[in-house]
Amino acid sequence: MINNLIVDSGCDISTDVIDHEKCNLSYVPLNLQLDDKVYLDDESLDIEDYLVQMERSAGVKTSAPSPSLFYERFKSGENIFVVTLSSKLSATYQSAMTAKDMYIEECGKKFVHIFDSLSASVGQGVIAMKISELIKKGTSNLEIVNEVDHFIKEMRTFFILDKYDNLVKTGRVKPYIAKLASFLNVKPICSAHEGEIAMKDKARGYTKAMVKLVALIKETTSDLENRVVAISHCKCYEKAVALKDEVLKQLNVKDVLIQECRGVVATYANRGGVVLAL
C-alpha cells in the first residue's frame, strides 16, 4: 500500500529522507510575489536569482495555493497525510481543509488527514519524517494521527536571521525585533510558539547566538537522544555547518540533517537565515 505524504512548499525537507517504498512525498507550491511579478515556488524556482530579485523589490508577499492543487494530489494513494504551514502564518491549512471537503463530497470516503504544523521550514520537515517513520513501522492511521499530534505539541522550532524586514512587513514579527537585529549586530533568537513567532533570547553576533540557542535547547528539551535535529539555511551553508557542529558538541541527539530552504522560507528568512527544528 502506497501512502501519499503531501507538504506545501513552506516545508524544507528533501525527498531522500523519506521512505519511498511505503510513502510518496509531493509538494504543493505557494505563490511568491515580488512587486507585480508572481513566481511559483516549485522545482523550477532558482533560489539565487529569486533572492537577487527580492533584494531589488519594494513589495514582497506570499499566498496560499488554491484548494484545487491539494484536490488533485488527493486522487492518488490509499491514505493521505498532509502537513501544512502554521495556520497562524498562512491560509494554506484552510486551503487544504477545503480541498478535503471537496474531495470527500465529490469522490467519496478516503482517509485524508491534514496536520497544522504550527511551524514552518524544517519544522514541517521533521513532522513529515515522523509520519514516514510511523508508516514504515506499519502503524495504523489513527495511531499515526495521535502520535504526530503529540509530536507537534512537543516539537521546537528556532531561527536566527540577519534581516526580519519581510516578516515585519507582513505582520508576522513585531517591528522591535527587526530594529534590534539591525542595531550593533544583535541577533534575536526566535521560535515558533503555538504557531506564532516570538523572541526567546538575543546575543551579539551569530556565533554567540548559535551557542546560546543550543544551550537553550539543552536546558528546555527532553528526550534529546531520540530526536533528529533538522537545520535549514538560506544560502549560508557554512552557518548551518557551524550550527550542526555546535549541536553535536552540546547535545546527544539521534541525528542532524542540513537542508537548503525553498522559496517561501527564503522570502522571510532572507539570505543568511538559519532555521532549526527538533
mmCIF file of C-alpha atoms in Angstrom:
data_model
loop_
_atom_site.group_PDB
_atom_site.id
_atom_site.type_symbol
_atom_site.label_atom_id
_atom_site.label_comp_id
_atom_site.label_asym_id
_atom_site.label_seq_id
_atom_site.Cartn_x
_atom_site.Cartn_y
_atom_site.Cartn_z
ATOM 1 C CA MET A 1 0.000 0.000 0.000
ATOM 2 C CA ILE A 2 1.385 3.398 -1.036
ATOM 3 C CA ASN A 3 0.630 6.322 1.269
ATOM 4 C CA ASN A 4 0.678 9.864 -0.035
ATOM 5 C CA LEU A 5 2.542 12.378 2.116
ATOM 6 C CA ILE A 6 1.826 15.912 0.939
ATOM 7 C CA VAL A 7 3.569 19.073 2.132
ATOM 8 C CA ASP A 8 3.390 22.651 0.939
ATOM 9 C CA SER A 9 6.485 24.475 -0.291
ATOM 10 C CA GLY A 10 6.958 26.101 3.100
ATOM 11 C CA CYS A 11 8.414 22.724 4.102
ATOM 12 C CA ASP A 12 12.194 22.401 3.809
ATOM 13 C CA ILE A 13 12.869 18.689 3.550
ATOM 14 C CA SER A 14 14.299 16.678 0.675
ATOM 15 C CA THR A 15 12.705 13.531 -0.702
ATOM 16 C CA ASP A 16 15.754 11.395 0.080
ATOM 17 C CA VAL A 17 14.987 11.360 3.826
ATOM 18 C CA ILE A 18 11.524 9.851 3.252
ATOM 19 C CA ASP A 19 10.930 6.094 2.847
ATOM 20 C CA HIS A 20 9.759 5.785 -0.768
ATOM 21 C CA GLU A 21 8.714 2.129 -0.546
ATOM 22 C CA LYS A 22 5.743 2.983 1.652
ATOM 23 C CA CYS A 23 5.389 6.709 1.214
ATOM 24 C CA ASN A 24 5.191 9.052 -1.778
ATOM 25 C CA LEU A 25 6.216 12.623 -0.910
ATOM 26 C CA SER A 26 4.943 15.528 -3.026
ATOM 27 C CA TYR A 27 4.955 19.325 -2.705
ATOM 28 C CA VAL A 28 2.120 21.795 -3.274
ATOM 29 C CA PRO A 29 3.672 25.150 -4.253
ATOM 30 C CA LEU A 30 2.767 28.510 -2.766
ATOM 31 C CA ASN A 31 2.802 31.698 -4.824
ATOM 32 C CA LEU A 32 5.598 34.239 -4.316
ATOM 33 C CA GLN A 33 5.154 37.824 -5.444
ATOM 34 C CA LEU A 34 7.833 40.481 -5.903
ATOM 35 C CA ASP A 35 6.195 43.770 -6.875
ATOM 36 C CA ASP A 36 3.986 42.772 -9.839
ATOM 37 C CA LYS A 37 5.794 39.536 -10.753
ATOM 38 C CA VAL A 38 4.483 36.210 -9.445
ATOM 39 C CA TYR A 39 6.697 33.122 -9.023
ATOM 40 C CA LEU A 40 5.585 29.554 -8.338
ATOM 41 C CA ASP A 41 7.565 28.001 -5.501
ATOM 42 C CA ASP A 42 8.265 24.714 -7.253
ATOM 43 C CA GLU A 43 11.316 22.806 -8.519
ATOM 44 C CA SER A 44 11.873 25.298 -11.342
ATOM 45 C CA LEU A 45 12.436 28.239 -8.971
ATOM 46 C CA ASP A 46 16.057 29.442 -8.983
ATOM 47 C CA ILE A 47 16.505 30.499 -5.344
ATOM 48 C CA GLU A 48 19.666 32.552 -6.004
ATOM 49 C CA ASP A 49 18.011 34.528 -8.807
ATOM 50 C CA TYR A 50 14.854 34.917 -6.730
ATOM 51 C CA LEU A 51 16.839 36.349 -3.809
ATOM 52 C CA VAL A 52 18.597 38.822 -6.105
ATOM 53 C CA GLN A 53 15.240 39.979 -7.476
ATOM 54 C CA MET A 54 13.760 40.123 -3.974
ATOM 55 C CA GLU A 55 16.591 42.338 -2.751
ATOM 56 C CA ARG A 56 15.687 44.817 -5.530
ATOM 57 C CA SER A 57 11.927 44.741 -4.884
ATOM 58 C CA ALA A 58 9.818 47.062 -2.774
ATOM 59 C CA GLY A 59 6.818 44.768 -2.424
ATOM 60 C CA VAL A 60 7.150 41.160 -1.221
ATOM 61 C CA LYS A 61 4.411 38.703 -0.284
ATOM 62 C CA THR A 62 3.395 35.053 -0.453
ATOM 63 C CA SER A 63 -0.028 33.487 -0.917
ATOM 64 C CA ALA A 64 -1.505 30.068 -0.235
ATOM 65 C CA PRO A 65 -2.072 27.528 -3.008
ATOM 66 C CA SER A 66 -5.623 27.053 -4.259
ATOM 67 C CA PRO A 67 -7.651 24.108 -2.908
ATOM 68 C CA SER A 68 -7.612 22.589 -6.408
ATOM 69 C CA LEU A 69 -3.872 21.910 -6.152
ATOM 70 C CA PHE A 70 -4.412 19.847 -2.997
ATOM 71 C CA TYR A 71 -7.516 18.222 -4.500
ATOM 72 C CA GLU A 72 -5.508 16.843 -7.424
ATOM 73 C CA ARG A 73 -2.946 15.332 -5.040
ATOM 74 C CA PHE A 74 -5.720 13.567 -3.098
ATOM 75 C CA LYS A 75 -6.610 11.426 -6.120
ATOM 76 C CA SER A 76 -3.659 9.039 -5.770
ATOM 77 C CA GLY A 77 -2.574 6.809 -2.901
ATOM 78 C CA GLU A 78 -4.649 4.816 -0.429
ATOM 79 C CA ASN A 79 -4.065 7.091 2.558
ATOM 80 C CA ILE A 80 -3.318 10.805 2.505
ATOM 81 C CA PHE A 81 -1.341 12.682 5.152
ATOM 82 C CA VAL A 82 -0.831 16.439 4.703
ATOM 83 C CA VAL A 83 1.494 18.750 6.641
ATOM 84 C CA THR A 84 0.924 22.489 6.159
ATOM 85 C CA LEU A 85 2.463 25.733 7.288
ATOM 86 C CA SER A 86 1.154 27.017 10.611
ATOM 87 C CA SER A 87 -2.454 28.154 10.247
ATOM 88 C CA LYS A 88 -1.444 31.302 12.145
ATOM 89 C CA LEU A 89 1.123 32.193 9.483
ATOM 90 C CA SER A 90 -0.594 31.121 6.265
ATOM 91 C CA ALA A 91 -4.008 30.248 4.764
ATOM 92 C CA THR A 92 -2.525 27.022 3.364
ATOM 93 C CA TYR A 93 -4.051 24.869 6.123
ATOM 94 C CA GLN A 94 -7.523 26.207 5.343
ATOM 95 C CA SER A 95 -6.947 25.651 1.627
ATOM 96 C CA ALA A 96 -6.078 22.002 2.284
ATOM 97 C CA MET A 97 -9.132 21.568 4.532
ATOM 98 C CA THR A 98 -11.367 22.999 1.797
ATOM 99 C CA ALA A 99 -9.836 20.567 -0.694
ATOM 100 C CA LYS A 100 -10.537 17.666 1.669
ATOM 101 C CA ASP A 101 -14.206 18.639 1.926
ATOM 102 C CA MET A 102 -14.416 18.968 -1.874
ATOM 103 C CA TYR A 103 -12.785 15.586 -2.422
ATOM 104 C CA ILE A 104 -14.979 13.677 0.026
ATOM 105 C CA GLU A 105 -18.134 15.310 -1.348
ATOM 106 C CA GLU A 106 -17.271 14.524 -4.974
ATOM 107 C CA CYS A 107 -15.291 11.279 -4.760
ATOM 108 C CA GLY A 108 -16.485 9.566 -1.602
ATOM 109 C CA LYS A 109 -14.715 8.416 1.531
ATOM 110 C CA LYS A 110 -10.944 8.159 1.680
ATOM 111 C CA PHE A 111 -8.524 8.592 4.569
ATOM 112 C CA VAL A 112 -7.259 12.174 4.413
ATOM 113 C CA HIS A 113 -5.740 13.841 7.462
ATOM 114 C CA ILE A 114 -4.317 17.358 7.498
ATOM 115 C CA PHE A 115 -1.818 18.350 10.177
ATOM 116 C CA ASP A 116 -1.404 22.004 11.103
ATOM 117 C CA SER A 117 2.349 22.033 11.755
ATOM 118 C CA LEU A 118 2.181 25.157 13.951
ATOM 119 C CA SER A 119 5.575 25.726 12.357
ATOM 120 C CA ALA A 120 7.344 26.103 9.004
ATOM 121 C CA SER A 121 10.511 25.070 7.170
ATOM 122 C CA VAL A 122 12.278 22.127 8.815
ATOM 123 C CA GLY A 123 9.580 22.197 11.498
ATOM 124 C CA GLN A 124 7.251 20.818 8.848
ATOM 125 C CA GLY A 125 10.104 18.634 7.657
ATOM 126 C CA VAL A 126 10.622 16.755 10.920
ATOM 127 C CA ILE A 127 6.854 16.167 11.129
ATOM 128 C CA ALA A 128 6.920 14.663 7.626
ATOM 129 C CA MET A 129 9.844 12.469 8.676
ATOM 130 C CA LYS A 130 7.908 11.312 11.754
ATOM 131 C CA ILE A 131 4.902 10.349 9.608
ATOM 132 C CA SER A 132 7.157 8.438 7.200
ATOM 133 C CA GLU A 133 8.825 6.621 10.104
ATOM 134 C CA LEU A 134 5.466 5.546 11.552
ATOM 135 C CA ILE A 135 4.177 4.397 8.156
ATOM 136 C CA LYS A 136 7.311 2.276 7.702
ATOM 137 C CA LYS A 137 6.616 0.622 11.077
ATOM 138 C CA GLY A 138 3.104 -0.323 9.942
ATOM 139 C CA THR A 139 1.399 1.989 12.436
ATOM 140 C CA SER A 140 -2.369 2.358 11.929
ATOM 141 C CA ASN A 141 -3.751 5.629 10.562
ATOM 142 C CA LEU A 142 -5.412 6.553 13.857
ATOM 143 C CA GLU A 143 -2.235 5.844 15.826
ATOM 144 C CA ILE A 144 -0.237 7.960 13.359
ATOM 145 C CA VAL A 145 -2.615 10.876 13.886
ATOM 146 C CA ASN A 146 -2.397 10.578 17.671
ATOM 147 C CA GLU A 147 1.391 10.185 17.761
ATOM 148 C CA VAL A 148 2.020 13.024 15.313
ATOM 149 C CA ASP A 149 -0.385 15.356 17.145
ATOM 150 C CA HIS A 150 1.646 14.716 20.304
ATOM 151 C CA PHE A 151 4.911 15.156 18.381
ATOM 152 C CA ILE A 152 3.759 18.558 17.082
ATOM 153 C CA LYS A 153 2.966 19.709 20.618
ATOM 154 C CA GLU A 154 6.455 18.720 21.784
ATOM 155 C CA MET A 155 8.372 19.915 18.707
ATOM 156 C CA ARG A 156 10.600 23.005 18.903
ATOM 157 C CA THR A 157 11.444 25.374 16.032
ATOM 158 C CA PHE A 158 14.013 28.189 16.311
ATOM 159 C CA PHE A 159 15.644 30.600 13.907
ATOM 160 C CA ILE A 160 18.375 33.217 13.714
ATOM 161 C CA LEU A 161 18.105 35.695 10.837
ATOM 162 C CA ASP A 162 20.191 38.583 9.582
ATOM 163 C CA LYS A 163 17.085 40.508 8.485
ATOM 164 C CA TYR A 164 13.476 40.436 9.656
ATOM 165 C CA ASP A 165 12.163 43.064 7.217
ATOM 166 C CA ASN A 166 9.770 40.849 5.245
ATOM 167 C CA LEU A 167 8.405 39.213 8.383
ATOM 168 C CA VAL A 168 7.665 42.676 9.766
ATOM 169 C CA LYS A 169 6.082 43.937 6.523
ATOM 170 C CA THR A 170 3.644 41.034 6.517
ATOM 171 C CA GLY A 171 2.803 41.375 10.208
ATOM 172 C CA ARG A 172 4.392 38.092 11.299
ATOM 173 C CA VAL A 173 7.000 39.673 13.595
ATOM 174 C CA LYS A 174 6.892 42.691 15.905
ATOM 175 C CA PRO A 175 8.828 45.687 14.478
ATOM 176 C CA TYR A 176 11.080 45.950 17.542
ATOM 177 C CA ILE A 177 12.678 42.582 16.661
ATOM 178 C CA ALA A 178 13.747 43.878 13.242
ATOM 179 C CA LYS A 179 15.096 47.062 14.807
ATOM 180 C CA LEU A 180 17.038 45.034 17.360
ATOM 181 C CA ALA A 181 18.554 42.895 14.607
ATOM 182 C CA SER A 182 19.833 45.977 12.775
ATOM 183 C CA PHE A 183 21.415 47.506 15.890
ATOM 184 C CA LEU A 184 25.078 46.741 16.640
ATOM 185 C CA ASN A 185 24.939 43.238 15.153
ATOM 186 C CA VAL A 186 22.490 41.957 17.763
ATOM 187 C CA LYS A 187 20.971 38.584 16.750
ATOM 188 C CA PRO A 188 17.491 37.837 18.105
ATOM 189 C CA ILE A 189 16.876 34.134 18.760
ATOM 190 C CA CYS A 190 13.261 33.484 17.785
ATOM 191 C CA SER A 191 10.976 30.489 17.988
ATOM 192 C CA ALA A 192 7.609 29.295 16.750
ATOM 193 C CA HIS A 193 5.428 29.398 19.865
ATOM 194 C CA GLU A 194 1.933 27.902 19.426
ATOM 195 C CA GLY A 195 2.190 28.627 15.721
ATOM 196 C CA GLU A 196 3.297 32.241 16.060
ATOM 197 C CA ILE A 197 6.734 33.866 16.181
ATOM 198 C CA ALA A 198 8.237 35.036 19.472
ATOM 199 C CA MET A 199 11.717 36.159 20.531
ATOM 200 C CA LYS A 200 13.296 33.847 23.119
ATOM 201 C CA ASP A 201 16.712 35.491 23.648
ATOM 202 C CA LYS A 202 19.389 37.567 21.902
ATOM 203 C CA ALA A 203 23.171 37.744 21.558
ATOM 204 C CA ARG A 204 25.851 39.893 19.939
ATOM 205 C CA GLY A 205 26.841 38.179 16.681
ATOM 206 C CA TYR A 206 25.872 34.868 15.075
ATOM 207 C CA THR A 207 28.420 32.689 16.881
ATOM 208 C CA LYS A 208 27.269 33.753 20.348
ATOM 209 C CA ALA A 209 23.625 33.480 19.313
ATOM 210 C CA MET A 210 24.219 29.971 17.981
ATOM 211 C CA VAL A 211 25.891 28.822 21.213
ATOM 212 C CA LYS A 212 23.111 30.388 23.281
ATOM 213 C CA LEU A 213 20.426 28.752 21.131
ATOM 214 C CA VAL A 214 21.861 25.257 21.555
ATOM 215 C CA ALA A 215 22.271 25.834 25.300
ATOM 216 C CA LEU A 216 18.614 26.892 25.450
ATOM 217 C CA ILE A 217 17.587 23.668 23.705
ATOM 218 C CA LYS A 218 19.685 21.633 26.148
ATOM 219 C CA GLU A 219 18.044 23.312 29.150
ATOM 220 C CA THR A 220 14.455 23.054 27.967
ATOM 221 C CA THR A 221 14.149 19.936 25.784
ATOM 222 C CA SER A 222 13.704 16.365 26.992
ATOM 223 C CA ASP A 223 14.335 13.042 25.238
ATOM 224 C CA LEU A 224 17.135 14.530 23.128
ATOM 225 C CA GLU A 225 18.737 11.176 22.377
ATOM 226 C CA ASN A 226 15.658 10.166 20.343
ATOM 227 C CA ARG A 227 15.341 13.408 18.409
ATOM 228 C CA VAL A 228 16.506 14.256 14.907
ATOM 229 C CA VAL A 229 17.662 17.866 14.545
ATOM 230 C CA ALA A 230 16.995 19.424 11.141
ATOM 231 C CA ILE A 231 18.645 22.670 10.040
ATOM 232 C CA SER A 232 17.625 24.750 7.025
ATOM 233 C CA HIS A 233 19.630 27.644 5.629
ATOM 234 C CA CYS A 234 19.178 30.367 3.050
ATOM 235 C CA LYS A 235 22.392 30.393 1.012
ATOM 236 C CA CYS A 236 24.640 30.164 4.093
ATOM 237 C CA TYR A 237 25.814 26.561 4.257
ATOM 238 C CA GLU A 238 28.804 27.460 6.451
ATOM 239 C CA LYS A 239 26.481 28.858 9.124
ATOM 240 C CA ALA A 240 24.387 25.689 9.016
ATOM 241 C CA VAL A 241 27.504 23.514 9.411
ATOM 242 C CA ALA A 242 28.682 25.617 12.350
ATOM 243 C CA LEU A 243 25.272 25.187 13.997
ATOM 244 C CA LYS A 244 25.366 21.432 13.356
ATOM 245 C CA ASP A 245 28.823 21.247 14.963
ATOM 246 C CA GLU A 246 27.556 23.158 17.996
ATOM 247 C CA VAL A 247 24.550 20.827 18.306
ATOM 248 C CA LEU A 248 26.822 17.762 18.194
ATOM 249 C CA LYS A 249 29.158 19.391 20.713
ATOM 250 C CA GLN A 250 26.475 20.214 23.290
ATOM 251 C CA LEU A 251 23.678 17.701 22.670
ATOM 252 C CA ASN A 252 23.342 13.931 22.465
ATOM 253 C CA VAL A 253 20.834 13.664 19.596
ATOM 254 C CA LYS A 254 19.870 10.884 17.184
ATOM 255 C CA ASP A 255 20.965 12.708 14.029
ATOM 256 C CA VAL A 256 21.479 16.164 12.486
ATOM 257 C CA LEU A 257 20.368 16.974 8.941
ATOM 258 C CA ILE A 258 21.118 20.066 6.866
ATOM 259 C CA GLN A 259 18.637 21.219 4.211
ATOM 260 C CA GLU A 260 18.507 24.226 1.889
ATOM 261 C CA CYS A 261 15.375 26.335 2.083
ATOM 262 C CA ARG A 262 12.777 26.662 -0.652
ATOM 263 C CA GLY A 263 11.219 29.908 -1.866
ATOM 264 C CA VAL A 264 8.720 30.557 0.922
ATOM 265 C CA VAL A 265 11.285 30.327 3.701
ATOM 266 C CA ALA A 266 13.842 32.240 1.606
ATOM 267 C CA THR A 267 11.299 35.069 1.339
ATOM 268 C CA TYR A 268 11.088 35.508 5.093
ATOM 269 C CA ALA A 269 14.454 34.226 6.312
ATOM 270 C CA ASN A 270 16.349 36.276 3.706
ATOM 271 C CA ARG A 271 19.898 35.471 2.672
ATOM 272 C CA GLY A 272 21.895 34.315 5.715
ATOM 273 C CA GLY A 273 18.929 32.997 7.726
ATOM 274 C CA VAL A 274 19.101 29.681 9.601
ATOM 275 C CA VAL A 275 16.191 27.614 10.962
ATOM 276 C CA LEU A 276 16.447 24.654 13.358
ATOM 277 C CA ALA A 277 13.743 22.174 14.412
ATOM 278 C CA LEU A 278 13.658 19.071 16.581
#
